[in-house]
PDB file of C-alpha atoms and ligand atoms in Angstrom:
ATOM      1  CA  MET A 164      49.620  52.973 118.506  1.00 60.00           C
ATOM      2  CA  THR A 165      49.359  51.716 115.103  1.00 77.00           C
ATOM      3  CA  SER A 166      51.283  54.320 113.066  1.00 86.00           C
ATOM      4  CA  ILE A 167      54.784  53.252 112.232  1.00 86.00           C
ATOM      5  CA  ALA A 168      56.217  56.326 114.171  1.00 87.00           C
ATOM      6  CA  GLN A 169      54.377  55.188 117.321  1.00 88.00           C
ATOM      7  CA  ARG A 170      55.137  51.001 117.074  1.00 89.00           C
ATOM      8  CA  VAL A 171      59.158  52.731 117.050  1.00 89.00           C
ATOM      9  CA  MET A 172      58.556  54.564 120.191  1.00 88.00           C
ATOM     10  CA  GLN A 173      57.513  51.032 121.811  1.00 90.00           C
ATOM     11  CA  SER A 174      60.944  49.573 120.876  1.00 91.00           C
ATOM     12  CA  ASN A 175      63.064  49.271 123.617  1.00 93.00           C
ATOM     13  CA  ALA A 176      66.233  49.632 120.760  1.00 92.00           C
ATOM     14  CA  PHE A 177      65.669  52.711 119.804  1.00 91.00           C
ATOM     15  CA  SER A 178      64.423  53.980 123.536  1.00 92.00           C
ATOM     16  CA  THR A 179      67.984  53.658 124.463  1.00 93.00           C
ATOM     17  CA  ILE A 180      69.418  55.569 121.201  1.00 92.00           C
ATOM     18  CA  TYR A 181      66.940  58.303 121.481  1.00 91.00           C
ATOM     19  CA  GLN A 182      68.324  60.814 123.774  1.00 93.00           C
ATOM     20  CA  ASP A 183      72.143  60.841 122.615  1.00 93.00           C
ATOM     21  CA  LEU A 184      71.549  60.213 118.796  1.00 92.00           C
ATOM     22  CA  TRP A 185      68.103  60.204 117.562  1.00 91.00           C
ATOM     23  CA  ARG A 186      66.948  63.444 119.241  1.00 91.00           C
ATOM     24  CA  PRO A 187      69.987  65.628 118.269  1.00 90.00           C
ATOM     25  CA  THR A 188      70.016  64.631 114.531  1.00 89.00           C
ATOM     26  CA  PHE A 189      65.694  64.993 114.296  1.00 86.00           C
ATOM     27  CA  THR A 190      66.458  68.219 116.154  1.00 89.00           C
ATOM     28  CA  ARG A 191      68.780  69.491 113.011  1.00 86.00           C
ATOM     29  CA  LEU A 192      66.608  67.795 110.965  1.00 86.00           C
ATOM     30  CA  PHE A 193      64.090  70.559 111.528  1.00 86.00           C
ATOM     31  CA  SER A 194      66.304  73.600 110.484  1.00 84.00           C
ATOM     32  CA  LEU A 195      67.001  71.137 107.612  1.00 80.00           C
ATOM     33  CA  GLY A 196      70.732  70.599 108.655  1.00 69.00           C
ATOM     34  CA  GLY A 197      71.042  73.890 110.067  1.00 76.00           C
ATOM     35  CA  ARG A 198      71.584  74.864 113.484  1.00 86.00           C
ATOM     36  CA  ALA A 199      68.657  77.206 114.264  1.00 91.00           C
ATOM     37  CA  THR A 200      66.452  74.531 115.864  1.00 92.00           C
ATOM     38  CA  ALA A 201      69.203  73.347 117.988  1.00 92.00           C
ATOM     39  CA  ASP A 202      70.181  76.257 118.630  1.00 93.00           C
ATOM     40  CA  PHE A 203      66.553  77.618 119.969  1.00 94.00           C
ATOM     41  CA  ASP A 204      66.617  74.064 121.886  1.00 94.00           C
ATOM     42  CA  ARG A 205      69.457  75.022 123.710  1.00 94.00           C
ATOM     43  CA  ALA A 206      68.049  78.039 125.102  1.00 96.00           C
ATOM     44  CA  LEU A 207      64.313  76.670 125.731  1.00 97.00           C
ATOM     45  CA  ARG A 208      66.582  73.905 127.799  1.00 96.00           C
ATOM     46  CA  THR A 209      67.943  76.187 129.808  1.00 96.00           C
ATOM     47  CA  TYR A 210      64.775  78.392 130.236  1.00 97.00           C
ATOM     48  CA  LEU A 211      63.074  75.393 130.911  1.00 97.00           C
ATOM     49  CA  ALA A 212      65.551  74.211 133.618  1.00 96.00           C
ATOM     50  CA  ARG A 213      66.083  77.635 135.575  1.00 95.00           C
ATOM     51  CA  PRO A 214      65.808  76.980 139.344  1.00 94.00           C
ATOM     52  CA  GLY A 215      62.418  77.540 141.549  1.00 95.00           C
ATOM     53  CA  ASP A 216      60.197  75.817 143.594  1.00 96.00           C
ATOM     54  CA  ARG A 217      57.962  74.497 141.009  1.00 97.00           C
ATOM     55  CA  LYS A 218      55.878  71.747 139.927  1.00 98.00           C
ATOM     56  CA  VAL A 219      56.171  70.848 136.541  1.00 98.00           C
ATOM     57  CA  LEU A 220      54.995  68.087 134.477  1.00 98.00           C
ATOM     58  CA  ASP A 221      56.905  66.911 130.696  1.00 98.00           C
ATOM     59  CA  VAL A 222      53.690  65.184 128.556  1.00 98.00           C
ATOM     60  CA  ALA A 223      54.968  62.295 126.320  1.00 98.00           C
ATOM     61  CA  CYS A 224      58.455  62.571 127.716  1.00 98.00           C
ATOM     62  CA  GLY A 225      60.233  59.427 126.052  1.00 97.00           C
ATOM     63  CA  PRO A 226      63.647  58.308 128.037  1.00 98.00           C
ATOM     64  CA  GLY A 227      62.929  61.748 130.237  1.00 98.00           C
ATOM     65  CA  ASN A 228      65.737  63.374 128.432  1.00 97.00           C
ATOM     66  CA  TYR A 229      64.030  66.796 129.218  1.00 97.00           C
ATOM     67  CA  THR A 230      62.421  65.662 132.201  1.00 98.00           C
ATOM     68  CA  ALA A 231      65.466  65.318 134.294  1.00 97.00           C
ATOM     69  CA  GLU A 232      67.017  68.400 133.148  1.00 96.00           C
ATOM     70  CA  MET A 233      63.922  70.731 134.213  1.00 97.00           C
ATOM     71  CA  GLY A 234      64.169  68.775 137.420  1.00 97.00           C
ATOM     72  CA  ALA A 235      67.731  69.452 137.828  1.00 93.00           C
ATOM     73  CA  GLY A 236      66.912  73.195 138.710  1.00 88.00           C
ATOM     74  CA  LEU A 237      63.775  72.373 141.223  1.00 96.00           C
ATOM     75  CA  THR A 238      64.128  73.407 144.760  1.00 95.00           C
ATOM     76  CA  ARG A 239      62.770  72.421 147.890  1.00 95.00           C
ATOM     77  CA  ALA A 240      59.083  71.391 146.952  1.00 95.00           C
ATOM     78  CA  GLY A 241      59.805  71.346 143.011  1.00 97.00           C
ATOM     79  CA  ARG A 242      58.774  68.310 141.691  1.00 98.00           C
ATOM     80  CA  CYS A 243      59.099  67.452 137.593  1.00 98.00           C
ATOM     81  CA  VAL A 244      56.852  64.097 136.401  1.00 98.00           C
ATOM     82  CA  GLY A 245      57.239  63.054 133.018  1.00 98.00           C
ATOM     83  CA  ILE A 246      54.428  60.774 131.469  1.00 98.00           C
ATOM     84  CA  ASP A 247      54.179  58.716 128.579  1.00 98.00           C
ATOM     85  CA  PHE A 248      52.409  56.105 126.585  1.00 95.00           C
ATOM     86  CA  SER A 249      55.306  54.086 125.760  1.00 96.00           C
ATOM     87  CA  PRO A 250      56.958  51.420 128.612  1.00 97.00           C
ATOM     88  CA  ALA A 251      60.308  51.066 126.686  1.00 97.00           C
ATOM     89  CA  MET A 252      60.388  54.723 126.868  1.00 97.00           C
ATOM     90  CA  LEU A 253      59.932  54.795 130.808  1.00 98.00           C
ATOM     91  CA  SER A 254      61.925  52.328 131.441  1.00 97.00           C
ATOM     92  CA  THR A 255      64.921  54.090 129.739  1.00 97.00           C
ATOM     93  CA  ALA A 256      63.865  57.261 131.051  1.00 98.00           C
ATOM     94  CA  VAL A 257      63.751  55.463 135.444  1.00 98.00           C
ATOM     95  CA  ARG A 258      67.308  53.734 134.323  1.00 97.00           C
ATOM     96  CA  THR A 259      69.171  57.034 132.843  1.00 97.00           C
ATOM     97  CA  ASN A 260      67.327  59.936 134.014  1.00 98.00           C
ATOM     98  CA  SER A 261      66.343  59.329 137.547  1.00 97.00           C
ATOM     99  CA  ALA A 262      66.679  62.461 139.488  1.00 95.00           C
ATOM    100  CA  GLU A 263      65.761  63.839 142.685  1.00 94.00           C
ATOM    101  CA  ARG A 264      62.687  65.386 142.185  1.00 97.00           C
ATOM    102  CA  VAL A 265      61.783  63.541 139.139  1.00 98.00           C
ATOM    103  CA  ALA A 266      59.081  61.212 138.660  1.00 98.00           C
ATOM    104  CA  TYR A 267      57.676  59.140 135.931  1.00 98.00           C
ATOM    105  CA  LEU A 268      54.216  57.775 134.867  1.00 98.00           C
ATOM    106  CA  ARG A 269      52.367  55.642 132.309  1.00 98.00           C
ATOM    107  CA  ALA A 270      49.546  57.700 131.131  1.00 98.00           C
ATOM    108  CA  ASP A 271      47.799  58.801 127.571  1.00 97.00           C
ATOM    109  CA  GLY A 272      48.203  62.637 126.987  1.00 98.00           C
ATOM    110  CA  HIS A 273      44.718  62.704 126.242  1.00 97.00           C
ATOM    111  CA  ALA A 274      43.324  61.980 129.822  1.00 98.00           C
ATOM    112  CA  ILE A 275      46.163  63.228 132.007  1.00 98.00           C
ATOM    113  CA  PRO A 276      45.812  61.629 135.567  1.00 98.00           C
ATOM    114  CA  PHE A 277      45.870  65.205 137.352  1.00 98.00           C
ATOM    115  CA  ALA A 278      43.653  67.521 138.963  1.00 98.00           C
ATOM    116  CA  ASP A 279      42.928  70.715 137.352  1.00 98.00           C
ATOM    117  CA  ASN A 280      45.506  73.599 137.714  1.00 98.00           C
ATOM    118  CA  THR A 281      48.258  71.784 139.205  1.00 98.00           C
ATOM    119  CA  PHE A 282      51.573  72.569 137.357  1.00 98.00           C
ATOM    120  CA  ASP A 283      53.548  76.294 136.718  1.00 98.00           C
ATOM    121  CA  THR A 284      54.819  74.483 133.689  1.00 98.00           C
ATOM    122  CA  VAL A 285      53.791  71.739 131.271  1.00 98.00           C
ATOM    123  CA  THR A 286      55.950  70.413 128.603  1.00 98.00           C
ATOM    124  CA  CYS A 287      54.811  68.319 125.311  1.00 98.00           C
ATOM    125  CA  LEU A 288      57.899  68.300 123.077  1.00 98.00           C
ATOM    126  CA  ALA A 289      58.523  66.567 120.011  1.00 97.00           C
ATOM    127  CA  ALA A 290      55.197  64.600 120.494  1.00 97.00           C
ATOM    128  CA  LEU A 291      51.869  66.109 119.168  1.00 97.00           C
ATOM    129  CA  TYR A 292      53.012  65.510 115.838  1.00 95.00           C
ATOM    130  CA  LEU A 293      52.976  61.329 116.475  1.00 94.00           C
ATOM    131  CA  ILE A 294      49.550  61.764 118.148  1.00 94.00           C
ATOM    132  CA  PRO A 295      46.676  60.567 115.518  1.00 89.00           C
ATOM    133  CA  ASP A 296      44.236  63.160 117.514  1.00 94.00           C
ATOM    134  CA  PRO A 297      46.323  65.880 119.019  1.00 97.00           C
ATOM    135  CA  LEU A 298      44.918  68.668 119.234  1.00 98.00           C
ATOM    136  CA  PRO A 299      42.493  67.514 122.816  1.00 98.00           C
ATOM    137  CA  VAL A 300      46.454  66.581 124.146  1.00 98.00           C
ATOM    138  CA  ILE A 301      46.515  70.671 124.098  1.00 98.00           C
ATOM    139  CA  ASP A 302      43.397  71.187 125.768  1.00 98.00           C
ATOM    140  CA  GLU A 303      44.722  68.450 128.838  1.00 98.00           C
ATOM    141  CA  LEU A 304      48.262  70.134 128.681  1.00 98.00           C
ATOM    142  CA  VAL A 305      46.123  73.544 129.428  1.00 98.00           C
ATOM    143  CA  ARG A 306      43.541  72.218 131.856  1.00 98.00           C
ATOM    144  CA  VAL A 307      46.145  70.470 134.502  1.00 98.00           C
ATOM    145  CA  CYS A 308      48.376  74.052 134.547  1.00 98.00           C
ATOM    146  CA  ARG A 309      47.804  76.323 137.053  1.00 98.00           C
ATOM    147  CA  PRO A 310      46.556  79.864 136.313  1.00 98.00           C
ATOM    148  CA  GLY A 311      49.620  82.239 136.158  1.00 98.00           C
ATOM    149  CA  GLY A 312      51.395  78.590 134.624  1.00 98.00           C
ATOM    150  CA  GLU A 313      52.951  77.930 131.332  1.00 98.00           C
ATOM    151  CA  VAL A 314      52.574  75.677 128.351  1.00 98.00           C
ATOM    152  CA  VAL A 315      55.220  74.754 126.139  1.00 98.00           C
ATOM    153  CA  ILE A 316      55.236  73.012 123.079  1.00 98.00           C
ATOM    154  CA  PHE A 317      57.207  71.835 120.291  1.00 98.00           C
ATOM    155  CA  THR A 318      56.407  70.443 117.025  1.00 97.00           C
ATOM    156  CA  SER A 319      56.075  70.145 113.380  1.00 95.00           C
ATOM    157  CA  VAL A 320      54.721  73.218 110.685  1.00 95.00           C
ATOM    158  CA  HIS A 321      53.931  73.207 107.133  1.00 92.00           C
ATOM    159  CA  THR A 322      56.247  75.283 105.448  1.00 88.00           C
ATOM    160  CA  GLU A 323      57.132  75.651 101.374  1.00 86.00           C
ATOM    161  CA  VAL A 324      59.020  72.031 101.816  1.00 85.00           C
ATOM    162  CA  THR A 325      56.077  69.723 103.436  1.00 87.00           C
ATOM    163  CA  ARG A 326      53.645  71.740 101.045  1.00 88.00           C
ATOM    164  CA  LEU A 327      55.739  70.218  98.137  1.00 87.00           C
ATOM    165  CA  PRO A 328      54.130  67.188  96.516  1.00 85.00           C
ATOM    166  CA  GLY A 329      54.201  64.325  98.252  1.00 86.00           C
ATOM    167  CA  VAL A 330      56.290  65.586 100.959  1.00 85.00           C
ATOM    168  CA  ALA A 331      53.422  65.597 103.698  1.00 81.00           C
ATOM    169  CA  THR A 332      51.659  61.918 102.332  1.00 85.00           C
ATOM    170  CA  VAL A 333      55.255  60.129 102.698  1.00 83.00           C
ATOM    171  CA  ALA A 334      55.181  62.181 106.889  1.00 84.00           C
ATOM    172  CA  ALA A 335      51.323  61.171 106.999  1.00 84.00           C
ATOM    173  CA  VAL A 336      52.542  56.756 106.039  1.00 80.00           C
ATOM    174  CA  GLY A 337      55.382  57.211 108.786  1.00 83.00           C
ATOM    175  CA  GLY A 338      52.654  58.775 111.374  1.00 87.00           C
ATOM    176  CA  TYR A 339      54.075  61.799 110.831  1.00 89.00           C
ATOM    177  CA  ARG A 340      51.463  65.126 111.144  1.00 92.00           C
ATOM    178  CA  MET A 341      52.324  68.796 109.943  1.00 93.00           C
ATOM    179  CA  PHE A 342      50.321  71.628 111.370  1.00 96.00           C
ATOM    180  CA  GLU A 343      49.065  74.342 110.100  1.00 95.00           C
ATOM    181  CA  PRO A 344      50.755  77.620 111.395  1.00 96.00           C
ATOM    182  CA  TRP A 345      47.741  78.412 113.047  1.00 98.00           C
ATOM    183  CA  GLU A 346      46.084  75.473 114.373  1.00 98.00           C
ATOM    184  CA  ILE A 347      48.436  75.138 118.039  1.00 98.00           C
ATOM    185  CA  THR A 348      48.393  78.642 118.819  1.00 98.00           C
ATOM    186  CA  GLY A 349      44.527  78.593 117.803  1.00 98.00           C
ATOM    187  CA  ARG A 350      43.775  75.739 119.895  1.00 98.00           C
ATOM    188  CA  LEU A 351      45.658  77.552 123.063  1.00 98.00           C
ATOM    189  CA  HIS A 352      43.646  80.438 122.254  1.00 98.00           C
ATOM    190  CA  ASP A 353      40.762  78.519 122.662  1.00 98.00           C
ATOM    191  CA  ALA A 354      41.429  76.904 125.427  1.00 98.00           C
ATOM    192  CA  GLY A 355      41.883  80.259 126.813  1.00 97.00           C
ATOM    193  CA  VAL A 356      45.823  80.432 126.851  1.00 98.00           C
ATOM    194  CA  THR A 357      46.639  84.393 126.384  1.00 95.00           C
ATOM    195  CA  ASP A 358      50.229  85.265 125.654  1.00 96.00           C
ATOM    196  CA  VAL A 359      50.769  82.954 122.907  1.00 98.00           C
ATOM    197  CA  GLU A 360      54.231  83.406 121.289  1.00 98.00           C
ATOM    198  CA  GLN A 361      55.013  81.074 118.413  1.00 97.00           C
ATOM    199  CA  THR A 362      58.674  80.807 116.797  1.00 96.00           C
ATOM    200  CA  ILE A 363      58.988  79.230 113.743  1.00 94.00           C
ATOM    201  CA  ILE A 364      62.249  77.614 112.519  1.00 93.00           C
ATOM    202  CA  GLY A 365      62.403  75.635 109.627  1.00 90.00           C
ATOM    203  CA  LEU A 366      59.799  72.648 109.848  1.00 92.00           C
ATOM    204  CA  GLY A 367      59.445  73.026 113.843  1.00 94.00           C
ATOM    205  CA  GLN A 368      57.450  75.396 115.594  1.00 96.00           C
ATOM    206  CA  TYR A 369      58.044  76.543 119.221  1.00 97.00           C
ATOM    207  CA  VAL A 370      54.798  77.686 121.216  1.00 98.00           C
ATOM    208  CA  ILE A 371      54.375  79.230 124.756  1.00 98.00           C
ATOM    209  CA  GLY A 372      51.355  80.803 126.305  1.00 98.00           C
ATOM    210  CA  ARG A 373      50.253  81.128 129.757  1.00 98.00           C
ATOM    211  CA  LYS A 374      47.155  80.705 131.379  1.00 98.00           C
ATOM    212  CA  PRO A 375      45.658  83.444 132.642  1.00 97.00           C
TER     213      PRO A 375
HETATM  214  C1  SAM B 580      59.524  61.596 120.279  1.00 83.16           C
HETATM  215  S1  SAM B 580      59.355  61.585 121.161  1.00 83.16           S
HETATM  216  C2  SAM B 580      59.435  62.711 122.530  1.00 83.16           C
HETATM  217  C3  SAM B 580      60.600  63.053 123.781  1.00 83.16           C
HETATM  218  C4  SAM B 580      60.823  64.192 124.655  1.00 83.16           C
HETATM  219  N1  SAM B 580      59.724  64.775 124.624  1.00 83.16           N
HETATM  220  C5  SAM B 580      61.662  64.989 123.874  1.00 83.16           C
HETATM  221  O1  SAM B 580      61.172  66.377 123.419  1.00 83.16           O
HETATM  222  O2  SAM B 580      62.855  64.548 122.844  1.00 83.16           O
HETATM  223  C6  SAM B 580      57.572  60.812 121.369  1.00 83.16           C
HETATM  224  C7  SAM B 580      57.367  60.631 122.833  1.00 83.16           C
HETATM  225  O3  SAM B 580      55.810  60.263 122.959  1.00 83.16           O
HETATM  226  C8  SAM B 580      54.907  59.461 123.299  1.00 83.16           C
HETATM  227  N2  SAM B 580      53.714  59.582 123.215  1.00 83.16           N
HETATM  228  C9  SAM B 580      52.666  59.213 122.141  1.00 83.16           C
HETATM  229  N3  SAM B 580      51.610  59.376 121.852  1.00 83.16           N
HETATM  230  C10 SAM B 580      51.472  59.627 123.483  1.00 83.16           C
HETATM  231  C11 SAM B 580      50.303  59.521 124.223  1.00 83.16           C
HETATM  232  N4  SAM B 580      48.899  59.519 123.687  1.00 83.16           N
HETATM  233  N5  SAM B 580      50.318  59.899 125.388  1.00 83.16           N
HETATM  234  C12 SAM B 580      52.077  60.064 126.052  1.00 83.16           C
HETATM  235  N6  SAM B 580      52.297  60.100 125.141  1.00 83.16           N
HETATM  236  C13 SAM B 580      52.624  59.620 124.077  1.00 83.16           C
HETATM  237  C14 SAM B 580      56.005  58.534 122.651  1.00 83.16           C
HETATM  238  O4  SAM B 580      55.849  57.025 123.334  1.00 83.16           O
HETATM  239  C15 SAM B 580      57.111  58.943 122.820  1.00 83.16           C
HETATM  240  O5  SAM B 580      57.860  58.749 123.811  1.00 83.16           O
END
């Protein structure tokens, strides 16, 4: 928790403005002010909130902004668990995004406290770029996903803009990492995930894969 970005995530004040102010603004920033990321994000949220008797895990859930939406569609034994490292984010999640079939747990994405092959859907949205050692977290996402289940990631990607002199350095000073276009997909493939689909929009990438 040493980077500027990680410290911000520990702040009570930031956790309360995150969902309604920061995340929508940040999402627009990913498409450099355009609507493309916001449009894709809306479609993804609709997809993730589809009804069903599923087990869903939201890794680095922040204030539960996606967790609660994913939980809302679940039926019967369906459950959605959000895990995060930040107590401030989790208390905002409990206060503002509690719902039936939704639970929150303090945990590190490097050591997810669930058994192998547990969840139908495992998400990690807008978080890998903040984590100093992010690729092992992808292995954990895949480990807890059940065969036939899906892993869904939203994170950053290097573009011509981020390759401009100094841009990546400034981002790194703040604690943000840019991924090469093949890094996330490559790690998923190495972990045995198939049907990996990558959509790059502006500075962001959405990646969905299935565990065979
Ligand atoms: C920008 S928020 C993302 C919230 C939400 N997933 C979204 O898409 O809006 C990033 C979250 O990652 C969490 N985080 C960072 N490193 C983590 C780790 N190693 N394990 C669990 N959560 C972590 C932070 O505490 C923060 O709440």
